[in-house]
Amino acid sequence: MSTSSGQKAGAAGERMLKVLREVLDLTGRAARRRYEPSFWTPRPDSPFGADLSNTEVDVHGQPWGPDEPTMAFEMARLSILLIDDSLTSIDKLLAPPFPPLPMYGQEVLARSVLESAGFAFWLMDPQITVRQRVARTYLHFWEAAATAVKNANVVGSTQDITGAQAHLASILRRVDGLGLGHGKNNGKTTIGGEQLPSKTARVTAVLADKVRGGHKIVYSVYSGVAHGEMTGIMSRRLDPPASGMQPVMTITPRQLLGNVELAAAAFGQLQDRLCRGGMGSSPLEVANQLWEHNVGRRLHAIRSRLV
């Protein structure tokens, strides 16, 4: 490659990265708006508003009130915080000077966005009942407590183990006290008839209506990178070596685009679900449409140059 061609390719690469960083900035700013407390007061006539005014009672006849479903809202809000943090981190990895450009860190962070959005997307499904939403919330509490018991049994003292077991038992007592009940189905814990889906299933659900095919494979590669598996690590293109030089691993423009595009798509799907379920001012907020237009226009411009 001549010096002139190399300079042109370098300039094109920097333009692409600038646009990708604009996408990340737009999406991060949208996430921060969705983290504001005012966004998390659902419209009274919405599915989430109905959750807060539920008429459920516990085994003692005491009303649930708004506290139980509010815990789900708080979990989803924390997912938004993590999404914003991961988007900001990806942006920093794309900051100049170029080269070099990290090959794997972006995928680990993009995977974090997908998983955070997938969890909140599953939890905040507006088509499920308040009992299902609260059951899903307690499944998360149960999972964290069960993991604490497992860890205490490996590295903890007798006091640590006893404390972790007592905490897990208290969660299950609360579940039964609410009238949800818990049990086992094919070896997996159920609460109120709900089970924790796999991370892959949650990511597939959040991307299914937005990304046409291949997202299961992409998520598998991302997980392989995060876990240090050779299938993920070797997914990067091996550049043909110049004369007398060693071959190097590199990330392609299309892979760079895919990292940012999938992260933005996952946030967009979650944002849409939250608004349609009752958060924000309306199911079709102008802010959503502006974000989708501005992000979509930039991503389309990059895709058109890569064809």
mmCIF file with all atom_site columns, C-alpha atoms in Angstrom, residues 81-243:
data_model
loop_
_atom_site.group_PDB
_atom_site.id
_atom_site.type_symbol
_atom_site.label_atom_id
_atom_site.label_alt_id
_atom_site.label_comp_id
_atom_site.label_asym_id
_atom_site.label_entity_id
_atom_site.label_seq_id
_atom_site.pdbx_PDB_ins_code
_atom_site.Cartn_x
_atom_site.Cartn_y
_atom_site.Cartn_z
_atom_site.occupancy
_atom_site.B_iso_or_equiv
_atom_site.pdbx_formal_charge
_atom_site.auth_seq_id
_atom_site.auth_comp_id
_atom_site.auth_asym_id
_atom_site.auth_atom_id
_atom_site.pdbx_PDB_model_num
ATOM 1   C CA . LEU A 1 81  ? -26.938 2.876   34.854 1.00 0.00 ? 81  LEU A CA 1
ATOM 2   C CA . LEU A 1 82  ? -24.737 -0.087  33.916 1.00 0.00 ? 82  LEU A CA 1
ATOM 3   C CA . ILE A 1 83  ? -25.604 0.309   30.236 1.00 0.00 ? 83  ILE A CA 1
ATOM 4   C CA . ASP A 1 84  ? -24.551 3.959   30.319 1.00 0.00 ? 84  ASP A CA 1
ATOM 5   C CA . ASP A 1 85  ? -21.297 3.090   32.094 1.00 0.00 ? 85  ASP A CA 1
ATOM 6   C CA . SER A 1 86  ? -20.468 0.399   29.523 1.00 0.00 ? 86  SER A CA 1
ATOM 7   C CA . LEU A 1 87  ? -21.258 2.711   26.595 1.00 0.00 ? 87  LEU A CA 1
ATOM 8   C CA . THR A 1 88  ? -18.990 5.358   28.092 1.00 0.00 ? 88  THR A CA 1
ATOM 9   C CA . SER A 1 89  ? -16.232 2.766   28.457 1.00 0.00 ? 89  SER A CA 1
ATOM 10  C CA . ILE A 1 90  ? -16.549 1.663   24.819 1.00 0.00 ? 90  ILE A CA 1
ATOM 11  C CA . ASP A 1 91  ? -16.322 5.313   23.790 1.00 0.00 ? 91  ASP A CA 1
ATOM 12  C CA . LYS A 1 92  ? -13.051 5.696   25.694 1.00 0.00 ? 92  LYS A CA 1
ATOM 13  C CA . LEU A 1 93  ? -11.596 2.676   23.895 1.00 0.00 ? 93  LEU A CA 1
ATOM 14  C CA . LEU A 1 94  ? -12.369 4.337   20.562 1.00 0.00 ? 94  LEU A CA 1
ATOM 15  C CA . ALA A 1 95  ? -10.758 7.636   21.546 1.00 0.00 ? 95  ALA A CA 1
ATOM 16  C CA . PRO A 1 96  ? -7.667  8.809   19.633 1.00 0.00 ? 96  PRO A CA 1
ATOM 17  C CA . PRO A 1 97  ? -4.768  8.492   19.114 1.00 0.00 ? 97  PRO A CA 1
ATOM 18  C CA . PHE A 1 98  ? -4.942  5.701   16.517 1.00 0.00 ? 98  PHE A CA 1
ATOM 19  C CA . PRO A 1 99  ? -3.528  3.106   16.220 1.00 0.00 ? 99  PRO A CA 1
ATOM 20  C CA . PRO A 1 100 ? -3.513  0.867   18.179 1.00 0.00 ? 100 PRO A CA 1
ATOM 21  C CA . LEU A 1 101 ? -7.144  0.075   18.824 1.00 0.00 ? 101 LEU A CA 1
ATOM 22  C CA . PRO A 1 102 ? -8.163  -2.509  21.480 1.00 0.00 ? 102 PRO A CA 1
ATOM 23  C CA . MET A 1 103 ? -9.611  -5.573  19.794 1.00 0.00 ? 103 MET A CA 1
ATOM 24  C CA . TYR A 1 104 ? -11.375 -7.394  22.605 1.00 0.00 ? 104 TYR A CA 1
ATOM 25  C CA . GLY A 1 105 ? -12.321 -4.905  25.304 1.00 0.00 ? 105 GLY A CA 1
ATOM 26  C CA . GLN A 1 106 ? -15.119 -3.413  23.231 1.00 0.00 ? 106 GLN A CA 1
ATOM 27  C CA . GLU A 1 107 ? -16.763 -6.800  22.789 1.00 0.00 ? 107 GLU A CA 1
ATOM 28  C CA . VAL A 1 108 ? -16.670 -7.529  26.518 1.00 0.00 ? 108 VAL A CA 1
ATOM 29  C CA . LEU A 1 109 ? -18.326 -4.165  27.168 1.00 0.00 ? 109 LEU A CA 1
ATOM 30  C CA . ALA A 1 110 ? -20.850 -4.659  24.362 1.00 0.00 ? 110 ALA A CA 1
ATOM 31  C CA . ARG A 1 111 ? -21.711 -8.020  25.909 1.00 0.00 ? 111 ARG A CA 1
ATOM 32  C CA . SER A 1 112 ? -22.331 -6.245  29.224 1.00 0.00 ? 112 SER A CA 1
ATOM 33  C CA . VAL A 1 113 ? -24.770 -3.881  27.495 1.00 0.00 ? 113 VAL A CA 1
ATOM 34  C CA . LEU A 1 114 ? -26.594 -6.807  25.879 1.00 0.00 ? 114 LEU A CA 1
ATOM 35  C CA . GLU A 1 115 ? -26.913 -8.699  29.159 1.00 0.00 ? 115 GLU A CA 1
ATOM 36  C CA . SER A 1 116 ? -28.000 -5.662  31.181 1.00 0.00 ? 116 SER A CA 1
ATOM 37  C CA . ALA A 1 117 ? -30.601 -4.721  28.589 1.00 0.00 ? 117 ALA A CA 1
ATOM 38  C CA . GLY A 1 118 ? -31.721 -8.350  28.286 1.00 0.00 ? 118 GLY A CA 1
ATOM 39  C CA . PHE A 1 119 ? -32.299 -8.672  32.033 1.00 0.00 ? 119 PHE A CA 1
ATOM 40  C CA . ALA A 1 120 ? -34.316 -5.437  32.278 1.00 0.00 ? 120 ALA A CA 1
ATOM 41  C CA . PHE A 1 121 ? -36.216 -6.299  29.076 1.00 0.00 ? 121 PHE A CA 1
ATOM 42  C CA . TRP A 1 122 ? -37.290 -9.635  30.596 1.00 0.00 ? 122 TRP A CA 1
ATOM 43  C CA . LEU A 1 123 ? -38.144 -8.106  33.964 1.00 0.00 ? 123 LEU A CA 1
ATOM 44  C CA . MET A 1 124 ? -40.135 -5.173  32.553 1.00 0.00 ? 124 MET A CA 1
ATOM 45  C CA . ASP A 1 125 ? -42.293 -7.060  30.067 1.00 0.00 ? 125 ASP A CA 1
ATOM 46  C CA . PRO A 1 126 ? -45.535 -5.032  30.076 1.00 0.00 ? 126 PRO A CA 1
ATOM 47  C CA . GLN A 1 127 ? -47.587 -8.086  29.125 1.00 0.00 ? 127 GLN A CA 1
ATOM 48  C CA . ILE A 1 128 ? -46.961 -10.048 32.324 1.00 0.00 ? 128 ILE A CA 1
ATOM 49  C CA . THR A 1 129 ? -48.952 -9.724  35.552 1.00 0.00 ? 129 THR A CA 1
ATOM 50  C CA . VAL A 1 130 ? -47.724 -8.000  38.680 1.00 0.00 ? 130 VAL A CA 1
ATOM 51  C CA . ARG A 1 131 ? -47.398 -11.435 40.308 1.00 0.00 ? 131 ARG A CA 1
ATOM 52  C CA . GLN A 1 132 ? -45.092 -12.563 37.515 1.00 0.00 ? 132 GLN A CA 1
ATOM 53  C CA . ARG A 1 133 ? -43.013 -9.387  37.744 1.00 0.00 ? 133 ARG A CA 1
ATOM 54  C CA . VAL A 1 134 ? -42.603 -9.690  41.504 1.00 0.00 ? 134 VAL A CA 1
ATOM 55  C CA . ALA A 1 135 ? -41.775 -13.401 41.113 1.00 0.00 ? 135 ALA A CA 1
ATOM 56  C CA . ARG A 1 136 ? -39.065 -12.496 38.597 1.00 0.00 ? 136 ARG A CA 1
ATOM 57  C CA . THR A 1 137 ? -37.702 -9.923  41.025 1.00 0.00 ? 137 THR A CA 1
ATOM 58  C CA . TYR A 1 138 ? -37.419 -12.494 43.786 1.00 0.00 ? 138 TYR A CA 1
ATOM 59  C CA . LEU A 1 139 ? -35.807 -14.967 41.401 1.00 0.00 ? 139 LEU A CA 1
ATOM 60  C CA . HIS A 1 140 ? -33.006 -12.429 41.097 1.00 0.00 ? 140 HIS A CA 1
ATOM 61  C CA . PHE A 1 141 ? -32.785 -12.130 44.897 1.00 0.00 ? 141 PHE A CA 1
ATOM 62  C CA . TRP A 1 142 ? -32.806 -15.918 45.178 1.00 0.00 ? 142 TRP A CA 1
ATOM 63  C CA . GLU A 1 143 ? -30.030 -16.295 42.561 1.00 0.00 ? 143 GLU A CA 1
ATOM 64  C CA . ALA A 1 144 ? -27.797 -13.786 44.369 1.00 0.00 ? 144 ALA A CA 1
ATOM 65  C CA . ALA A 1 145 ? -28.427 -15.428 47.752 1.00 0.00 ? 145 ALA A CA 1
ATOM 66  C CA . ALA A 1 146 ? -27.887 -18.952 46.397 1.00 0.00 ? 146 ALA A CA 1
ATOM 67  C CA . THR A 1 147 ? -24.578 -17.827 44.872 1.00 0.00 ? 147 THR A CA 1
ATOM 68  C CA . ALA A 1 148 ? -23.555 -16.358 48.243 1.00 0.00 ? 148 ALA A CA 1
ATOM 69  C CA . VAL A 1 149 ? -24.256 -19.719 49.908 1.00 0.00 ? 149 VAL A CA 1
ATOM 70  C CA . LYS A 1 150 ? -22.181 -21.526 47.292 1.00 0.00 ? 150 LYS A CA 1
ATOM 71  C CA . ASN A 1 151 ? -19.274 -19.101 47.702 1.00 0.00 ? 151 ASN A CA 1
ATOM 72  C CA . ALA A 1 152 ? -19.446 -19.267 51.511 1.00 0.00 ? 152 ALA A CA 1
ATOM 73  C CA . ASN A 1 153 ? -19.251 -23.059 51.362 1.00 0.00 ? 153 ASN A CA 1
ATOM 74  C CA . VAL A 1 154 ? -16.034 -22.781 49.347 1.00 0.00 ? 154 VAL A CA 1
ATOM 75  C CA . VAL A 1 155 ? -14.135 -19.969 51.060 1.00 0.00 ? 155 VAL A CA 1
ATOM 76  C CA . GLY A 1 156 ? -16.211 -18.795 54.024 1.00 0.00 ? 156 GLY A CA 1
ATOM 77  C CA . SER A 1 157 ? -16.125 -19.513 57.726 1.00 0.00 ? 157 SER A CA 1
ATOM 78  C CA . THR A 1 158 ? -18.819 -21.460 59.541 1.00 0.00 ? 158 THR A CA 1
ATOM 79  C CA . GLN A 1 159 ? -20.347 -18.118 60.507 1.00 0.00 ? 159 GLN A CA 1
ATOM 80  C CA . ASP A 1 160 ? -20.323 -16.962 56.867 1.00 0.00 ? 160 ASP A CA 1
ATOM 81  C CA . ILE A 1 161 ? -22.059 -20.153 55.747 1.00 0.00 ? 161 ILE A CA 1
ATOM 82  C CA . THR A 1 162 ? -24.696 -19.907 58.458 1.00 0.00 ? 162 THR A CA 1
ATOM 83  C CA . GLY A 1 163 ? -25.377 -16.259 57.630 1.00 0.00 ? 163 GLY A CA 1
ATOM 84  C CA . ALA A 1 164 ? -25.648 -16.914 53.887 1.00 0.00 ? 164 ALA A CA 1
ATOM 85  C CA . GLN A 1 165 ? -28.004 -19.850 54.433 1.00 0.00 ? 165 GLN A CA 1
ATOM 86  C CA . ALA A 1 166 ? -30.165 -17.762 56.786 1.00 0.00 ? 166 ALA A CA 1
ATOM 87  C CA . HIS A 1 167 ? -30.404 -14.982 54.196 1.00 0.00 ? 167 HIS A CA 1
ATOM 88  C CA . LEU A 1 168 ? -31.463 -17.427 51.477 1.00 0.00 ? 168 LEU A CA 1
ATOM 89  C CA . ALA A 1 169 ? -34.062 -18.941 53.805 1.00 0.00 ? 169 ALA A CA 1
ATOM 90  C CA . SER A 1 170 ? -35.432 -15.481 54.630 1.00 0.00 ? 170 SER A CA 1
ATOM 91  C CA . ILE A 1 171 ? -35.956 -14.734 50.928 1.00 0.00 ? 171 ILE A CA 1
ATOM 92  C CA . LEU A 1 172 ? -37.857 -17.958 50.398 1.00 0.00 ? 172 LEU A CA 1
ATOM 93  C CA . ARG A 1 173 ? -39.977 -17.268 53.509 1.00 0.00 ? 173 ARG A CA 1
ATOM 94  C CA . ARG A 1 174 ? -40.833 -13.873 52.068 1.00 0.00 ? 174 ARG A CA 1
ATOM 95  C CA . VAL A 1 175 ? -41.745 -15.482 48.749 1.00 0.00 ? 175 VAL A CA 1
ATOM 96  C CA . ASP A 1 176 ? -44.062 -17.927 50.491 1.00 0.00 ? 176 ASP A CA 1
ATOM 97  C CA . GLY A 1 177 ? -45.467 -15.154 52.698 1.00 0.00 ? 177 GLY A CA 1
ATOM 98  C CA . LEU A 1 178 ? -46.436 -13.164 49.614 1.00 0.00 ? 178 LEU A CA 1
ATOM 99  C CA . GLY A 1 179 ? -48.351 -16.198 48.418 1.00 0.00 ? 179 GLY A CA 1
ATOM 100 C CA . LEU A 1 180 ? -46.100 -16.813 45.418 1.00 0.00 ? 180 LEU A CA 1
ATOM 101 C CA . GLY A 1 181 ? -44.660 -20.134 46.510 1.00 0.00 ? 181 GLY A CA 1
ATOM 102 C CA . HIS A 1 182 ? -41.452 -21.744 45.293 1.00 0.00 ? 182 HIS A CA 1
ATOM 103 C CA . GLY A 1 183 ? -40.386 -25.145 44.049 1.00 0.00 ? 183 GLY A CA 1
ATOM 104 C CA . LYS A 1 184 ? -38.280 -27.011 41.494 1.00 0.00 ? 184 LYS A CA 1
ATOM 105 C CA . ASN A 1 185 ? -38.880 -27.761 37.843 1.00 0.00 ? 185 ASN A CA 1
ATOM 106 C CA . ASN A 1 186 ? -36.299 -29.911 36.053 1.00 0.00 ? 186 ASN A CA 1
ATOM 107 C CA . GLY A 1 187 ? -33.863 -29.050 38.829 1.00 0.00 ? 187 GLY A CA 1
ATOM 108 C CA . LYS A 1 188 ? -34.334 -25.293 38.474 1.00 0.00 ? 188 LYS A CA 1
ATOM 109 C CA . THR A 1 189 ? -35.883 -23.113 41.153 1.00 0.00 ? 189 THR A CA 1
ATOM 110 C CA . THR A 1 190 ? -39.291 -21.652 40.354 1.00 0.00 ? 190 THR A CA 1
ATOM 111 C CA . ILE A 1 191 ? -41.018 -18.759 42.119 1.00 0.00 ? 191 ILE A CA 1
ATOM 112 C CA . GLY A 1 192 ? -44.639 -18.107 41.347 1.00 0.00 ? 192 GLY A CA 1
ATOM 113 C CA . GLY A 1 193 ? -44.289 -20.433 38.377 1.00 0.00 ? 193 GLY A CA 1
ATOM 114 C CA . GLU A 1 194 ? -41.457 -18.301 36.909 1.00 0.00 ? 194 GLU A CA 1
ATOM 115 C CA . GLN A 1 195 ? -37.936 -19.479 36.129 1.00 0.00 ? 195 GLN A CA 1
ATOM 116 C CA . LEU A 1 196 ? -34.766 -17.571 35.327 1.00 0.00 ? 196 LEU A CA 1
ATOM 117 C CA . PRO A 1 197 ? -34.077 -17.816 31.591 1.00 0.00 ? 197 PRO A CA 1
ATOM 118 C CA . SER A 1 198 ? -30.504 -18.121 30.432 1.00 0.00 ? 198 SER A CA 1
ATOM 119 C CA . LYS A 1 199 ? -28.525 -14.993 29.586 1.00 0.00 ? 199 LYS A CA 1
ATOM 120 C CA . THR A 1 200 ? -28.463 -16.116 25.960 1.00 0.00 ? 200 THR A CA 1
ATOM 121 C CA . ALA A 1 201 ? -32.268 -16.382 25.913 1.00 0.00 ? 201 ALA A CA 1
ATOM 122 C CA . ARG A 1 202 ? -32.636 -12.894 27.400 1.00 0.00 ? 202 ARG A CA 1
ATOM 123 C CA . VAL A 1 203 ? -30.194 -11.363 24.911 1.00 0.00 ? 203 VAL A CA 1
ATOM 124 C CA . THR A 1 204 ? -31.930 -13.144 22.035 1.00 0.00 ? 204 THR A CA 1
ATOM 125 C CA . ALA A 1 205 ? -35.281 -11.728 23.181 1.00 0.00 ? 205 ALA A CA 1
ATOM 126 C CA . VAL A 1 206 ? -34.064 -8.150  23.433 1.00 0.00 ? 206 VAL A CA 1
ATOM 127 C CA . LEU A 1 207 ? -32.552 -8.259  19.940 1.00 0.00 ? 207 LEU A CA 1
ATOM 128 C CA . ALA A 1 208 ? -35.056 -10.516 18.193 1.00 0.00 ? 208 ALA A CA 1
ATOM 129 C CA . ASP A 1 209 ? -37.290 -7.791  16.745 1.00 0.00 ? 209 ASP A CA 1
ATOM 130 C CA . LYS A 1 210 ? -34.427 -5.459  15.839 1.00 0.00 ? 210 LYS A CA 1
ATOM 131 C CA . VAL A 1 211 ? -31.529 -7.556  14.587 1.00 0.00 ? 211 VAL A CA 1
ATOM 132 C CA . ARG A 1 212 ? -32.254 -9.886  11.701 1.00 0.00 ? 212 ARG A CA 1
ATOM 133 C CA . GLY A 1 213 ? -30.531 -13.172 12.398 1.00 0.00 ? 213 GLY A CA 1
ATOM 134 C CA . GLY A 1 214 ? -27.097 -14.017 13.694 1.00 0.00 ? 214 GLY A CA 1
ATOM 135 C CA . HIS A 1 215 ? -27.448 -12.469 17.157 1.00 0.00 ? 215 HIS A CA 1
ATOM 136 C CA . LYS A 1 216 ? -27.157 -15.836 18.889 1.00 0.00 ? 216 LYS A CA 1
ATOM 137 C CA . ILE A 1 217 ? -23.899 -16.466 17.076 1.00 0.00 ? 217 ILE A CA 1
ATOM 138 C CA . VAL A 1 218 ? -22.611 -12.968 17.823 1.00 0.00 ? 218 VAL A CA 1
ATOM 139 C CA . TYR A 1 219 ? -23.448 -13.318 21.508 1.00 0.00 ? 219 TYR A CA 1
ATOM 140 C CA . SER A 1 220 ? -21.654 -16.670 21.562 1.00 0.00 ? 220 SER A CA 1
ATOM 141 C CA . VAL A 1 221 ? -18.518 -15.030 20.144 1.00 0.00 ? 221 VAL A CA 1
ATOM 142 C CA . TYR A 1 222 ? -18.771 -12.171 22.669 1.00 0.00 ? 222 TYR A CA 1
ATOM 143 C CA . SER A 1 223 ? -19.055 -14.675 25.505 1.00 0.00 ? 223 SER A CA 1
ATOM 144 C CA . GLY A 1 224 ? -16.092 -16.585 24.144 1.00 0.00 ? 224 GLY A CA 1
ATOM 145 C CA . VAL A 1 225 ? -13.997 -13.417 24.231 1.00 0.00 ? 225 VAL A CA 1
ATOM 146 C CA . ALA A 1 226 ? -15.128 -12.573 27.777 1.00 0.00 ? 226 ALA A CA 1
ATOM 147 C CA . HIS A 1 227 ? -14.312 -16.095 28.989 1.00 0.00 ? 227 HIS A CA 1
ATOM 148 C CA . GLY A 1 228 ? -10.966 -16.305 27.223 1.00 0.00 ? 228 GLY A CA 1
ATOM 149 C CA . GLU A 1 229 ? -12.087 -19.115 24.904 1.00 0.00 ? 229 GLU A CA 1
ATOM 150 C CA . MET A 1 230 ? -10.095 -19.694 21.733 1.00 0.00 ? 230 MET A CA 1
ATOM 151 C CA . THR A 1 231 ? -13.263 -19.607 19.606 1.00 0.00 ? 231 THR A CA 1
ATOM 152 C CA . GLY A 1 232 ? -13.750 -16.001 20.661 1.00 0.00 ? 232 GLY A CA 1
ATOM 153 C CA . ILE A 1 233 ? -10.119 -14.937 20.672 1.00 0.00 ? 233 ILE A CA 1
ATOM 154 C CA . MET A 1 234 ? -9.443  -16.358 17.217 1.00 0.00 ? 234 MET A CA 1
ATOM 155 C CA . SER A 1 235 ? -12.505 -14.676 15.763 1.00 0.00 ? 235 SER A CA 1
ATOM 156 C CA . ARG A 1 236 ? -10.363 -11.661 14.905 1.00 0.00 ? 236 ARG A CA 1
ATOM 157 C CA . ARG A 1 237 ? -8.992  -11.444 11.379 1.00 0.00 ? 237 ARG A CA 1
ATOM 158 C CA . LEU A 1 238 ? -5.343  -12.399 10.963 1.00 0.00 ? 238 LEU A CA 1
ATOM 159 C CA . ASP A 1 239 ? -3.796  -9.790  8.655  1.00 0.00 ? 239 ASP A CA 1
ATOM 160 C CA . PRO A 1 240 ? -1.456  -11.086 5.936  1.00 0.00 ? 240 PRO A CA 1
ATOM 161 C CA . PRO A 1 241 ? 2.052   -10.047 6.965  1.00 0.00 ? 241 PRO A CA 1
ATOM 162 C CA . ALA A 1 242 ? 4.042   -7.545  4.999  1.00 0.00 ? 242 ALA A CA 1
ATOM 163 C CA . SER A 1 243 ? 7.384   -8.724  3.736  1.00 0.00 ? 243 SER A CA 1
#
